């Protein structure tokens, strides 16, 4: 009985070993079998490569309108959101006390000038008497000192007139440039303080700037754009929505002085005309910048690309139906395709489906 059991045990082990061997052979055999994939031929097509950056509309000029004298708002000359021109009246602060101060300063100046004329005449008489030695030298010295005092009084009075006239003029607040005012922050009768109370905000309309940020590796590219006098007019454009492109082109005007130490980015500014007031300060939009991918370029389905350790690869099918990984330099994404700047040539075949089952040197069978 023991012998019989031993025979069964040995036979079982043999069966297991045979089964494992068979499975291993099957796997080994399966490794040499062709993997079914879908492929496409590499071709070139006409593309217009665009890099898109988030941008913010910024007015060329923008100020907070604040009073330079204190008082009560007596007049408001503009409506909220109104366009104004340089020199147009915006607000008026009660002018009565400033007018009174100006008139008083003028009267003081007139009195100082009259006094100066008087002491000048006195000096002229004293000098005449001095020639005749009919006056004490001390009296003459006093007269000359009076002239200096009177002249300083006139100068002080003239300064007071200028100061009061300035305050009087400041009581009417005017637009320093053409633009659009916002919503008024004060109403008639409100008391405002010099340099503190915010009355309104004024921003210029045309042109406007679009601020955006780029990585430091792109700085040289944009620096060359600023120096290129023959740069295409369509290099900088704005896209509001999918099929909504702004009708005017921009010009790169400013590259910030330094790259941010923490962010590794740099601020840039593009100027756009804004005749129809479509661009409003603070608006966010997509700034499109033409890149090198212009004209006939090699473009492949984006799903054919794999990424490994920050590098991009595609599987190229050789004449013997084996695949190998090819490193590629990618460019602009165009719909479901992407431009390949380096690494592929027209006419090559690449795998677009079944990539996950492949490895270097694997045999493939192309499905129709």
mmCIF file of C-alpha atoms in Angstrom:
data_model
loop_
_atom_site.group_PDB
_atom_site.id
_atom_site.type_symbol
_atom_site.label_atom_id
_atom_site.label_comp_id
_atom_site.label_asym_id
_atom_site.label_seq_id
_atom_site.Cartn_x
_atom_site.Cartn_y
_atom_site.Cartn_z
ATOM 1 C CA UNK A 1 0.000 0.000 0.000
ATOM 2 C CA UNK A 2 2.850 2.409 0.861
ATOM 3 C CA UNK A 3 4.558 1.578 -2.424
ATOM 4 C CA UNK A 4 1.368 2.339 -4.301
ATOM 5 C CA UNK A 5 1.023 5.741 -2.580
ATOM 6 C CA UNK A 6 4.651 6.571 -3.376
ATOM 7 C CA UNK A 7 4.055 5.873 -7.056
ATOM 8 C CA UNK A 8 1.001 8.162 -7.060
ATOM 9 C CA UNK A 9 2.993 10.953 -5.312
ATOM 10 C CA UNK A 10 5.873 10.773 -7.830
ATOM 11 C CA UNK A 11 3.407 10.735 -10.703
ATOM 12 C CA UNK A 12 1.674 13.862 -9.272
ATOM 13 C CA UNK A 13 4.919 15.778 -9.003
ATOM 14 C CA UNK A 14 5.795 14.825 -12.551
ATOM 15 C CA UNK A 15 2.428 16.133 -13.691
ATOM 16 C CA UNK A 16 2.929 19.418 -11.885
ATOM 17 C CA UNK A 17 6.447 19.849 -13.297
ATOM 18 C CA UNK A 18 5.171 18.983 -16.738
ATOM 19 C CA UNK A 19 2.334 21.520 -16.367
ATOM 20 C CA UNK A 20 4.704 24.290 -15.225
ATOM 21 C CA UNK A 21 7.077 23.550 -18.017
ATOM 22 C CA UNK A 22 4.257 23.661 -20.480
ATOM 23 C CA UNK A 23 3.050 27.039 -19.123
ATOM 24 C CA UNK A 24 6.589 28.416 -19.237
ATOM 25 C CA UNK A 25 6.972 27.219 -22.788
ATOM 26 C CA UNK A 26 3.662 28.822 -23.637
ATOM 27 C CA UNK A 27 4.780 32.141 -22.123
ATOM 28 C CA UNK A 28 8.101 31.908 -23.899
ATOM 29 C CA UNK A 29 6.349 31.164 -27.086
ATOM 30 C CA UNK A 30 3.867 33.977 -26.451
ATOM 31 C CA UNK A 31 6.808 36.440 -26.064
ATOM 32 C CA UNK A 32 7.773 35.829 -29.660
ATOM 33 C CA UNK A 33 4.252 36.191 -30.941
ATOM 34 C CA UNK A 34 3.365 39.404 -32.791
ATOM 35 C CA UNK A 35 1.382 41.970 -30.810
ATOM 36 C CA UNK A 36 -1.658 43.392 -32.554
ATOM 37 C CA UNK A 37 -1.444 47.181 -32.870
ATOM 38 C CA UNK A 38 -2.827 50.016 -34.926
ATOM 39 C CA UNK A 39 -0.364 52.208 -36.769
ATOM 40 C CA UNK A 40 -0.188 55.330 -38.886
ATOM 41 C CA UNK A 41 2.258 56.828 -41.349
ATOM 42 C CA UNK A 42 4.115 59.964 -40.339
ATOM 43 C CA UNK A 43 3.087 62.873 -42.561
ATOM 44 C CA UNK A 44 3.503 66.634 -42.602
ATOM 45 C CA UNK A 45 0.698 69.185 -42.629
ATOM 46 C CA UNK A 46 0.317 72.920 -42.609
ATOM 47 C CA UNK A 47 0.052 74.263 -39.072
ATOM 48 C CA UNK A 48 0.178 77.623 -37.346
ATOM 49 C CA UNK A 49 1.868 77.049 -34.015
ATOM 50 C CA UNK A 50 0.545 79.113 -31.128
ATOM 51 C CA UNK A 51 1.603 79.223 -27.504
ATOM 52 C CA UNK A 52 -1.175 80.387 -25.206
ATOM 53 C CA UNK A 53 -0.554 82.390 -22.031
ATOM 54 C CA UNK A 54 -3.123 83.669 -19.527
ATOM 55 C CA UNK A 55 -3.066 87.468 -19.635
ATOM 56 C CA UNK A 56 -4.584 90.400 -17.761
ATOM 57 C CA UNK A 57 -5.642 93.701 -19.298
ATOM 58 C CA UNK A 58 -3.911 96.691 -17.676
ATOM 59 C CA UNK A 59 -4.531 100.359 -18.550
ATOM 60 C CA UNK A 60 -1.576 102.394 -19.745
ATOM 61 C CA UNK A 61 -2.484 105.048 -17.159
ATOM 62 C CA UNK A 62 -4.611 104.623 -14.053
ATOM 63 C CA UNK A 63 -5.001 106.883 -11.029
ATOM 64 C CA UNK A 64 -7.099 107.155 -7.907
ATOM 65 C CA UNK A 65 -8.832 110.536 -7.905
ATOM 66 C CA UNK A 66 -8.318 112.124 -4.471
ATOM 67 C CA UNK A 67 -8.811 115.756 -3.398
ATOM 68 C CA UNK A 68 -5.838 117.979 -2.629
ATOM 69 C CA UNK A 69 -7.917 120.287 -0.434
ATOM 70 C CA UNK A 70 -10.582 119.543 2.170
ATOM 71 C CA UNK A 71 -14.220 120.538 2.130
ATOM 72 C CA UNK A 72 -17.689 119.506 1.015
ATOM 73 C CA UNK A 73 -18.473 118.165 -2.453
ATOM 74 C CA UNK A 74 -20.391 120.961 -4.129
ATOM 75 C CA UNK A 75 -20.659 119.617 -7.702
ATOM 76 C CA UNK A 76 -20.233 116.310 -9.541
ATOM 77 C CA UNK A 77 -19.806 116.918 -13.258
ATOM 78 C CA UNK A 78 -19.600 113.335 -14.603
ATOM 79 C CA UNK A 79 -21.741 110.228 -14.607
ATOM 80 C CA UNK A 80 -20.489 106.876 -13.360
ATOM 81 C CA UNK A 81 -18.501 105.086 -16.073
ATOM 82 C CA UNK A 82 -18.348 108.148 -18.330
ATOM 83 C CA UNK A 83 -15.538 108.752 -20.798
ATOM 84 C CA UNK A 84 -13.745 112.040 -20.175
ATOM 85 C CA UNK A 85 -11.044 114.107 -21.849
ATOM 86 C CA UNK A 86 -7.968 115.699 -20.341
ATOM 87 C CA UNK A 87 -8.842 118.855 -18.395
ATOM 88 C CA UNK A 88 -12.540 118.021 -18.052
ATOM 89 C CA UNK A 89 -14.098 118.885 -14.688
ATOM 90 C CA UNK A 90 -14.887 115.900 -12.475
ATOM 91 C CA UNK A 91 -15.713 117.279 -9.004
ATOM 92 C CA UNK A 92 -15.922 120.618 -7.262
ATOM 93 C CA UNK A 93 -15.283 121.218 -3.559
ATOM 94 C CA UNK A 94 -16.937 124.239 -1.907
ATOM 95 C CA UNK A 95 -14.704 127.112 -3.055
ATOM 96 C CA UNK A 96 -15.956 129.980 -0.878
ATOM 97 C CA UNK A 97 -13.247 129.859 1.785
ATOM 98 C CA UNK A 98 -10.490 129.299 -0.794
ATOM 99 C CA UNK A 99 -11.718 132.252 -2.820
ATOM 100 C CA UNK A 100 -11.802 134.404 0.311
ATOM 101 C CA UNK A 101 -8.269 133.352 1.228
ATOM 102 C CA UNK A 102 -7.075 134.218 -2.276
ATOM 103 C CA UNK A 103 -8.665 137.648 -2.202
ATOM 104 C CA UNK A 104 -7.190 138.352 1.218
ATOM 105 C CA UNK A 105 -3.742 137.330 -0.029
ATOM 106 C CA UNK A 106 -4.108 139.686 -2.992
ATOM 107 C CA UNK A 107 -5.003 142.551 -0.627
ATOM 108 C CA UNK A 108 -1.991 141.786 1.537
ATOM 109 C CA UNK A 109 0.223 141.785 -1.531
ATOM 110 C CA UNK A 110 -1.141 145.140 -2.633
ATOM 111 C CA UNK A 111 -0.439 146.600 0.836
ATOM 112 C CA UNK A 112 3.110 145.178 0.821
ATOM 113 C CA UNK A 113 3.813 146.691 -2.579
ATOM 114 C CA UNK A 114 2.493 150.086 -1.427
ATOM 115 C CA UNK A 115 4.727 149.945 1.621
ATOM 116 C CA UNK A 116 7.695 149.090 -0.586
ATOM 117 C CA UNK A 117 7.002 152.102 -2.783
ATOM 118 C CA UNK A 118 6.819 154.325 0.303
ATOM 119 C CA UNK A 119 10.142 153.204 1.764
ATOM 120 C CA UNK A 120 11.775 153.517 -1.655
ATOM 121 C CA UNK A 121 10.703 157.141 -1.820
ATOM 122 C CA UNK A 122 11.909 157.688 1.740
ATOM 123 C CA UNK A 123 15.271 156.239 0.811
ATOM 124 C CA UNK A 124 15.500 158.476 -2.244
ATOM 125 C CA UNK A 125 14.890 161.577 -0.075
ATOM 126 C CA UNK A 126 17.377 160.429 2.564
ATOM 127 C CA UNK A 127 20.036 159.827 -0.077
ATOM 128 C CA UNK A 128 19.460 163.325 -1.439
ATOM 129 C CA UNK A 129 19.809 164.802 2.044
ATOM 130 C CA UNK A 130 22.890 162.672 2.660
ATOM 131 C CA UNK A 131 24.608 164.311 -0.297
ATOM 132 C CA UNK A 132 24.008 167.612 1.395
ATOM 133 C CA UNK A 133 25.151 166.108 4.693
ATOM 134 C CA UNK A 134 21.822 167.111 6.120
ATOM 135 C CA UNK A 135 20.920 163.739 7.629
ATOM 136 C CA UNK A 136 22.474 161.306 10.017
ATOM 137 C CA UNK A 137 24.119 158.244 8.459
ATOM 138 C CA UNK A 138 22.152 156.071 10.850
ATOM 139 C CA UNK A 139 18.869 157.340 9.389
ATOM 140 C CA UNK A 140 20.046 156.399 5.921
ATOM 141 C CA UNK A 141 21.001 152.912 7.109
ATOM 142 C CA UNK A 142 17.571 152.494 8.631
ATOM 143 C CA UNK A 143 15.927 153.465 5.338
ATOM 144 C CA UNK A 144 17.995 150.936 3.430
ATOM 145 C CA UNK A 145 17.060 148.229 5.945
ATOM 146 C CA UNK A 146 13.412 149.180 5.542
ATOM 147 C CA UNK A 147 13.739 148.556 1.807
ATOM 148 C CA UNK A 148 14.980 145.011 2.422
ATOM 149 C CA UNK A 149 12.172 144.386 4.908
ATOM 150 C CA UNK A 150 9.556 145.721 2.515
ATOM 151 C CA UNK A 151 10.908 143.610 -0.372
ATOM 152 C CA UNK A 152 10.765 140.458 1.754
ATOM 153 C CA UNK A 153 7.192 141.316 2.737
ATOM 154 C CA UNK A 154 6.245 141.625 -0.934
ATOM 155 C CA UNK A 155 7.904 138.278 -1.722
ATOM 156 C CA UNK A 156 6.045 136.632 1.169
ATOM 157 C CA UNK A 157 2.747 138.146 0.039
ATOM 158 C CA UNK A 158 3.327 136.959 -3.534
ATOM 159 C CA UNK A 159 4.006 133.430 -2.258
ATOM 160 C CA UNK A 160 0.797 133.559 -0.235
ATOM 161 C CA UNK A 161 -1.133 134.609 -3.330
ATOM 162 C CA UNK A 162 0.300 131.683 -5.285
ATOM 163 C CA UNK A 163 -0.513 129.265 -2.458
ATOM 164 C CA UNK A 164 -4.102 130.419 -2.050
ATOM 165 C CA UNK A 165 -4.593 130.454 -5.819
ATOM 166 C CA UNK A 166 -3.345 126.857 -5.969
ATOM 167 C CA UNK A 167 -5.816 125.789 -3.279
ATOM 168 C CA UNK A 168 -8.563 127.664 -5.097
ATOM 169 C CA UNK A 169 -7.749 125.844 -8.349
ATOM 170 C CA UNK A 170 -7.447 122.495 -6.572
ATOM 171 C CA UNK A 171 -11.014 122.881 -5.345
ATOM 172 C CA UNK A 172 -12.059 121.919 -8.890
ATOM 173 C CA UNK A 173 -10.751 118.444 -9.711
ATOM 174 C CA UNK A 174 -10.060 117.839 -13.396
ATOM 175 C CA UNK A 175 -9.104 114.771 -15.440
ATOM 176 C CA UNK A 176 -5.310 114.606 -15.931
ATOM 177 C CA UNK A 177 -5.672 112.500 -19.112
ATOM 178 C CA UNK A 178 -8.292 111.033 -21.453
ATOM 179 C CA UNK A 179 -10.009 107.958 -20.073
ATOM 180 C CA UNK A 180 -13.005 106.478 -18.290
ATOM 181 C CA UNK A 181 -14.064 107.144 -14.716
ATOM 182 C CA UNK A 182 -15.456 104.400 -12.524
ATOM 183 C CA UNK A 183 -18.305 104.483 -10.042
ATOM 184 C CA UNK A 184 -18.161 107.581 -7.858
ATOM 185 C CA UNK A 185 -17.241 106.867 -4.243
ATOM 186 C CA UNK A 186 -18.812 110.081 -2.923
ATOM 187 C CA UNK A 187 -22.088 111.934 -3.353
ATOM 188 C CA UNK A 188 -23.072 115.606 -3.233
ATOM 189 C CA UNK A 189 -22.528 117.153 0.175
ATOM 190 C CA UNK A 190 -20.002 114.577 1.309
ATOM 191 C CA UNK A 191 -17.086 115.907 3.337
ATOM 192 C CA UNK A 192 -13.679 114.944 1.951
ATOM 193 C CA UNK A 193 -10.171 115.311 3.330
ATOM 194 C CA UNK A 194 -7.095 116.343 1.392
ATOM 195 C CA UNK A 195 -5.090 113.368 0.129
ATOM 196 C CA UNK A 196 -7.281 110.817 1.919
ATOM 197 C CA UNK A 197 -10.812 110.527 0.550
ATOM 198 C CA UNK A 198 -11.156 108.405 -2.602
ATOM 199 C CA UNK A 199 -13.483 110.123 -5.046
ATOM 200 C CA UNK A 200 -13.169 107.897 -8.090
ATOM 201 C CA UNK A 201 -10.725 105.991 -10.313
ATOM 202 C CA UNK A 202 -9.705 107.084 -13.796
ATOM 203 C CA UNK A 203 -8.068 104.782 -16.345
ATOM 204 C CA UNK A 204 -6.964 105.357 -19.928
ATOM 205 C CA UNK A 205 -8.673 103.405 -22.712
ATOM 206 C CA UNK A 206 -6.549 103.314 -25.825
ATOM 207 C CA UNK A 207 -4.074 101.740 -26.043
ATOM 208 C CA UNK A 208 -4.110 99.129 -23.275
ATOM 209 C CA UNK A 209 -1.549 96.614 -22.081
ATOM 210 C CA UNK A 210 -1.815 92.856 -21.552
ATOM 211 C CA UNK A 211 0.457 91.501 -18.820
ATOM 212 C CA UNK A 212 1.549 87.858 -18.882
ATOM 213 C CA UNK A 213 4.221 85.636 -17.349
ATOM 214 C CA UNK A 214 6.701 83.313 -19.067
ATOM 215 C CA UNK A 215 9.235 80.810 -17.826
ATOM 216 C CA UNK A 216 12.824 81.982 -17.653
ATOM 217 C CA UNK A 217 13.862 79.510 -20.382
ATOM 218 C CA UNK A 218 11.759 81.517 -22.865
ATOM 219 C CA UNK A 219 13.316 84.889 -22.033
ATOM 220 C CA UNK A 220 15.803 84.828 -24.931
ATOM 221 C CA UNK A 221 13.038 84.003 -27.385
ATOM 222 C CA UNK A 222 11.038 87.077 -26.363
ATOM 223 C CA UNK A 223 14.150 89.250 -26.186
ATOM 224 C CA UNK A 224 14.809 88.433 -29.845
ATOM 225 C CA UNK A 225 11.212 89.369 -30.652
ATOM 226 C CA UNK A 226 11.711 92.839 -29.136
ATOM 227 C CA UNK A 227 14.817 93.397 -31.262
ATOM 228 C CA UNK A 228 13.291 92.039 -34.481
ATOM 229 C CA UNK A 229 11.999 94.972 -36.526
ATOM 230 C CA UNK A 230 10.514 92.610 -39.131
ATOM 231 C CA UNK A 231 8.432 90.567 -36.684
ATOM 232 C CA UNK A 232 5.079 89.492 -38.096
ATOM 233 C CA UNK A 233 2.174 91.737 -37.110
ATOM 234 C CA UNK A 234 0.182 88.646 -36.131
ATOM 235 C CA UNK A 235 2.760 87.403 -33.601
ATOM 236 C CA UNK A 236 0.598 88.504 -30.649
ATOM 237 C CA UNK A 237 -3.168 88.028 -30.733
ATOM 238 C CA UNK A 238 -5.969 87.695 -28.195
ATOM 239 C CA UNK A 239 -8.542 84.930 -27.990
ATOM 240 C CA UNK A 240 -11.658 85.510 -25.911
ATOM 241 C CA UNK A 241 -13.446 82.233 -26.658
ATOM 242 C CA UNK A 242 -13.224 79.223 -28.939
ATOM 243 C CA UNK A 243 -14.090 81.132 -32.093
ATOM 244 C CA UNK A 244 -13.762 84.678 -30.775
ATOM 245 C CA UNK A 245 -10.433 86.287 -31.741
ATOM 246 C CA UNK A 246 -9.696 89.969 -31.122
ATOM 247 C CA UNK A 247 -9.432 91.956 -34.330
ATOM 248 C CA UNK A 248 -6.215 93.839 -33.523
ATOM 249 C CA UNK A 249 -2.634 92.648 -33.134
ATOM 250 C CA UNK A 250 -0.272 93.501 -30.289
ATOM 251 C CA UNK A 251 3.333 94.649 -29.915
ATOM 252 C CA UNK A 252 5.724 93.423 -27.232
ATOM 253 C CA UNK A 253 6.791 96.555 -25.364
ATOM 254 C CA UNK A 254 8.199 95.512 -21.993
ATOM 255 C CA UNK A 255 10.223 92.708 -20.445
ATOM 256 C CA UNK A 256 10.589 93.064 -16.684
ATOM 257 C CA UNK A 257 14.006 93.807 -15.238
ATOM 258 C CA UNK A 258 14.548 90.445 -13.512
ATOM 259 C CA UNK A 259 13.402 86.844 -13.174
ATOM 260 C CA UNK A 260 11.618 86.086 -9.917
ATOM 261 C CA UNK A 261 13.926 84.205 -7.570
ATOM 262 C CA UNK A 262 11.154 82.074 -6.130
ATOM 263 C CA UNK A 263 8.957 81.579 -9.199
ATOM 264 C CA UNK A 264 11.580 81.332 -11.966
ATOM 265 C CA UNK A 265 9.307 83.427 -14.192
ATOM 266 C CA UNK A 266 9.401 86.923 -15.647
ATOM 267 C CA UNK A 267 6.659 89.452 -16.361
ATOM 268 C CA UNK A 268 6.066 90.767 -19.874
ATOM 269 C CA UNK A 269 3.728 93.314 -21.408
ATOM 270 C CA UNK A 270 2.115 93.566 -24.850
ATOM 271 C CA UNK A 271 0.374 96.706 -26.108
ATOM 272 C CA UNK A 272 -2.932 96.472 -28.005
ATOM 273 C CA UNK A 273 -5.075 99.164 -29.642
ATOM 274 C CA UNK A 274 -8.509 99.430 -28.068
ATOM 275 C CA UNK A 275 -10.602 101.744 -30.267
ATOM 276 C CA UNK A 276 -13.915 100.026 -29.517
ATOM 277 C CA UNK A 277 -13.252 99.624 -25.770
ATOM 278 C CA UNK A 278 -13.508 95.817 -26.019
ATOM 279 C CA UNK A 279 -10.595 95.406 -23.619
ATOM 280 C CA UNK A 280 -11.505 96.422 -20.074
ATOM 281 C CA UNK A 281 -8.902 96.820 -17.282
ATOM 282 C CA UNK A 282 -8.723 93.728 -15.098
ATOM 283 C CA UNK A 283 -10.121 91.416 -17.792
ATOM 284 C CA UNK A 284 -8.443 87.993 -18.048
ATOM 285 C CA UNK A 285 -7.955 86.452 -21.476
ATOM 286 C CA UNK A 286 -5.783 84.140 -23.552
ATOM 287 C CA UNK A 287 -2.759 85.743 -25.202
ATOM 288 C CA UNK A 288 -1.625 83.777 -28.262
ATOM 289 C CA UNK A 289 1.993 83.949 -29.427
ATOM 290 C CA UNK A 290 3.208 82.545 -32.745
ATOM 291 C CA UNK A 291 6.021 80.048 -32.323
ATOM 292 C CA UNK A 292 8.414 78.229 -34.665
ATOM 293 C CA UNK A 293 5.820 75.650 -35.748
ATOM 294 C CA UNK A 294 4.612 77.521 -38.811
ATOM 295 C CA UNK A 295 4.060 76.039 -42.293
ATOM 296 C CA UNK A 296 4.449 72.346 -43.188
ATOM 297 C CA UNK A 297 5.357 70.444 -40.042
ATOM 298 C CA UNK A 298 5.370 66.798 -39.032
ATOM 299 C CA UNK A 299 2.310 66.151 -36.897
ATOM 300 C CA UNK A 300 1.252 62.851 -35.309
ATOM 301 C CA UNK A 301 -1.673 61.735 -33.127
ATOM 302 C CA UNK A 302 -0.956 62.833 -29.563
ATOM 303 C CA UNK A 303 -2.056 59.423 -28.252
ATOM 304 C CA UNK A 304 0.995 57.869 -29.955
ATOM 305 C CA UNK A 305 3.324 59.654 -27.518
ATOM 306 C CA UNK A 306 4.505 58.184 -24.217
ATOM 307 C CA UNK A 307 6.387 59.999 -21.479
ATOM 308 C CA UNK A 308 9.234 58.569 -19.404
ATOM 309 C CA UNK A 309 11.198 60.618 -16.869
ATOM 310 C CA UNK A 310 10.249 63.891 -18.527
ATOM 311 C CA UNK A 311 11.162 62.731 -22.027
ATOM 312 C CA UNK A 312 8.798 61.800 -24.846
ATOM 313 C CA UNK A 313 8.888 58.695 -27.059
ATOM 314 C CA UNK A 314 6.999 57.003 -29.858
ATOM 315 C CA UNK A 315 7.204 53.408 -31.089
ATOM 316 C CA UNK A 316 8.546 53.295 -34.651
ATOM 317 C CA UNK A 317 7.829 50.138 -36.685
ATOM 318 C CA UNK A 318 10.819 48.806 -38.614
ATOM 319 C CA UNK A 319 10.858 46.880 -41.895
ATOM 320 C CA UNK A 320 11.048 43.584 -39.991
ATOM 321 C CA UNK A 321 7.839 44.458 -38.089
ATOM 322 C CA UNK A 322 9.719 45.089 -34.854
ATOM 323 C CA UNK A 323 9.371 48.290 -32.847
ATOM 324 C CA UNK A 324 11.873 50.525 -31.165
ATOM 325 C CA UNK A 325 11.411 53.572 -28.964
ATOM 326 C CA UNK A 326 12.290 56.851 -30.635
ATOM 327 C CA UNK A 327 12.902 59.991 -28.586
ATOM 328 C CA UNK A 328 11.030 63.001 -30.005
ATOM 329 C CA UNK A 329 10.997 66.754 -29.406
ATOM 330 C CA UNK A 330 7.407 67.943 -29.260
ATOM 331 C CA UNK A 331 5.979 71.259 -30.390
ATOM 332 C CA UNK A 332 2.497 72.712 -30.621
ATOM 333 C CA UNK A 333 -0.619 70.669 -29.977
ATOM 334 C CA UNK A 334 -3.088 71.044 -32.838
ATOM 335 C CA UNK A 335 -6.444 69.457 -32.040
ATOM 336 C CA UNK A 336 -5.795 65.747 -31.421
ATOM 337 C CA UNK A 337 -2.350 65.935 -33.062
ATOM 338 C CA UNK A 338 0.958 67.318 -31.920
ATOM 339 C CA UNK A 339 3.879 68.731 -33.887
ATOM 340 C CA UNK A 340 7.152 66.781 -33.703
ATOM 341 C CA UNK A 341 10.108 69.125 -34.139
ATOM 342 C CA UNK A 342 12.797 66.442 -34.015
ATOM 343 C CA UNK A 343 12.967 62.650 -34.061
ATOM 344 C CA UNK A 344 10.693 61.571 -36.918
ATOM 345 C CA UNK A 345 10.631 61.722 -40.709
ATOM 346 C CA UNK A 346 7.754 61.575 -43.151
ATOM 347 C CA UNK A 347 6.930 58.058 -44.289
ATOM 348 C CA UNK A 348 7.857 56.294 -41.045
ATOM 349 C CA UNK A 349 5.237 54.122 -39.372
ATOM 350 C CA UNK A 350 4.428 54.581 -35.712
ATOM 351 C CA UNK A 351 2.132 52.768 -33.275
ATOM 352 C CA UNK A 352 -0.969 54.714 -32.210
ATOM 353 C CA UNK A 353 -2.938 51.973 -30.366
ATOM 354 C CA UNK A 354 -1.695 48.992 -28.335
ATOM 355 C CA UNK A 355 1.299 50.888 -26.954
ATOM 356 C CA UNK A 356 0.776 49.570 -23.416
ATOM 357 C CA UNK A 357 1.518 45.997 -24.617
ATOM 358 C CA UNK A 358 4.835 46.861 -26.278
ATOM 359 C CA UNK A 359 8.470 46.780 -25.313
ATOM 360 C CA UNK A 360 11.681 47.534 -27.178
ATOM 361 C CA UNK A 361 12.208 45.059 -30.034
ATOM 362 C CA UNK A 362 8.751 43.501 -29.845
ATOM 363 C CA UNK A 363 7.183 42.044 -32.981
ATOM 364 C CA UNK A 364 3.948 43.669 -34.064
ATOM 365 C CA UNK A 365 1.078 42.838 -36.350
ATOM 366 C CA UNK A 366 -0.703 45.856 -37.795
ATOM 367 C CA UNK A 367 -4.480 45.615 -37.669
ATOM 368 C CA UNK A 368 -6.406 47.074 -40.544
#
